[in-house]
Amino acid sequence: MPFVILCVVAALAWVLVHRSVYGRHLFASGHNEEAARYSGVNTRGVIAVGYVISGTLAVVSAPSRPLP
């Protein structure tokens, strides 16, 4: 089951990054934040959402057993 979840998450991440406006904004903010800001991208919001997505993926990848 973890492999199936990995495949689904990877497919969703690929679509998000390569086929959406958010993905283009994320790449622009990562390459040159100042130029992206001048282009009209809300860089603070894009980066904040990127951190939220990263944290969510960390929670998904964490083991589901309780701590001792």
Short mmCIF file of C-alpha atoms in Angstrom, two decimals:
data_model
loop_
_atom_site.label_atom_id
_atom_site.label_comp_id
_atom_site.label_asym_id
_atom_site.label_seq_id
_atom_site.Cartn_x
_atom_site.Cartn_y
_atom_site.Cartn_z
CA MET A 1 0.00 0.00 0.00
CA PRO A 2 2.79 2.55 0.66
CA PHE A 3 4.01 2.12 -2.93
CA VAL A 4 0.55 2.93 -4.28
CA ILE A 5 0.39 6.06 -2.10
CA LEU A 6 3.86 7.04 -3.37
CA CYS A 7 2.73 6.68 -6.98
CA VAL A 8 -0.42 8.73 -6.43
CA VAL A 9 1.43 11.50 -4.58
CA ALA A 10 4.16 11.58 -7.23
CA ALA A 11 1.60 11.88 -10.02
CA LEU A 12 -0.24 14.68 -8.22
CA ALA A 13 3.03 16.51 -7.53
CA TRP A 14 4.05 16.23 -11.17
CA VAL A 15 0.73 17.67 -12.34
CA LEU A 16 0.93 20.46 -9.74
CA VAL A 17 4.45 21.50 -10.67
CA HIS A 18 4.45 21.02 -14.43
CA ARG A 19 0.87 21.72 -15.49
CA SER A 20 -0.36 24.54 -13.25
CA VAL A 21 0.15 28.26 -12.88
CA TYR A 22 1.23 27.69 -9.28
CA GLY A 23 4.07 25.46 -10.50
CA ARG A 24 5.30 28.19 -12.86
CA HIS A 25 5.15 30.72 -10.03
CA LEU A 26 7.02 28.35 -7.72
CA PHE A 27 9.80 27.82 -10.29
CA ALA A 28 10.01 31.58 -10.90
CA SER A 29 10.22 32.31 -7.18
CA GLY A 30 12.90 29.68 -6.74
CA HIS A 31 15.10 30.86 -9.59
CA ASN A 32 14.91 34.61 -9.04
CA GLU A 33 12.55 35.87 -6.36
CA GLU A 34 13.04 39.54 -7.19
CA ALA A 35 12.28 39.06 -10.90
CA ALA A 36 9.20 36.98 -10.04
CA ARG A 37 8.00 39.74 -7.72
CA TYR A 38 8.44 42.32 -10.52
CA SER A 39 6.47 40.01 -12.81
CA GLY A 40 3.48 40.17 -10.48
CA VAL A 41 3.93 36.92 -8.57
CA ASN A 42 3.00 36.98 -4.88
CA THR A 43 6.31 35.41 -3.86
CA ARG A 44 5.61 35.37 -0.14
CA GLY A 45 2.36 33.48 -0.67
CA VAL A 46 3.86 31.05 -3.17
CA ILE A 47 6.76 30.24 -0.86
CA ALA A 48 4.44 29.87 2.14
CA VAL A 49 2.22 27.43 0.25
CA GLY A 50 5.35 25.56 -0.83
CA TYR A 51 6.33 25.10 2.80
CA VAL A 52 2.81 23.93 3.67
CA ILE A 53 2.92 21.35 0.87
CA SER A 54 6.36 20.22 2.04
CA GLY A 55 5.12 19.78 5.61
CA THR A 56 2.07 17.88 4.44
CA LEU A 57 4.23 15.49 2.43
CA ALA A 58 6.44 14.98 5.50
CA VAL A 59 3.37 13.99 7.51
CA VAL A 60 2.25 11.58 4.79
CA SER A 61 5.68 9.94 4.69
CA ALA A 62 6.01 9.60 8.47
CA PRO A 63 5.39 6.17 10.01
CA SER A 64 1.88 5.70 11.34
CA ARG A 65 2.82 3.79 14.49
CA PRO A 66 2.58 5.55 17.85
CA LEU A 67 5.66 6.73 19.70
CA PRO A 68 6.82 4.57 22.62
#
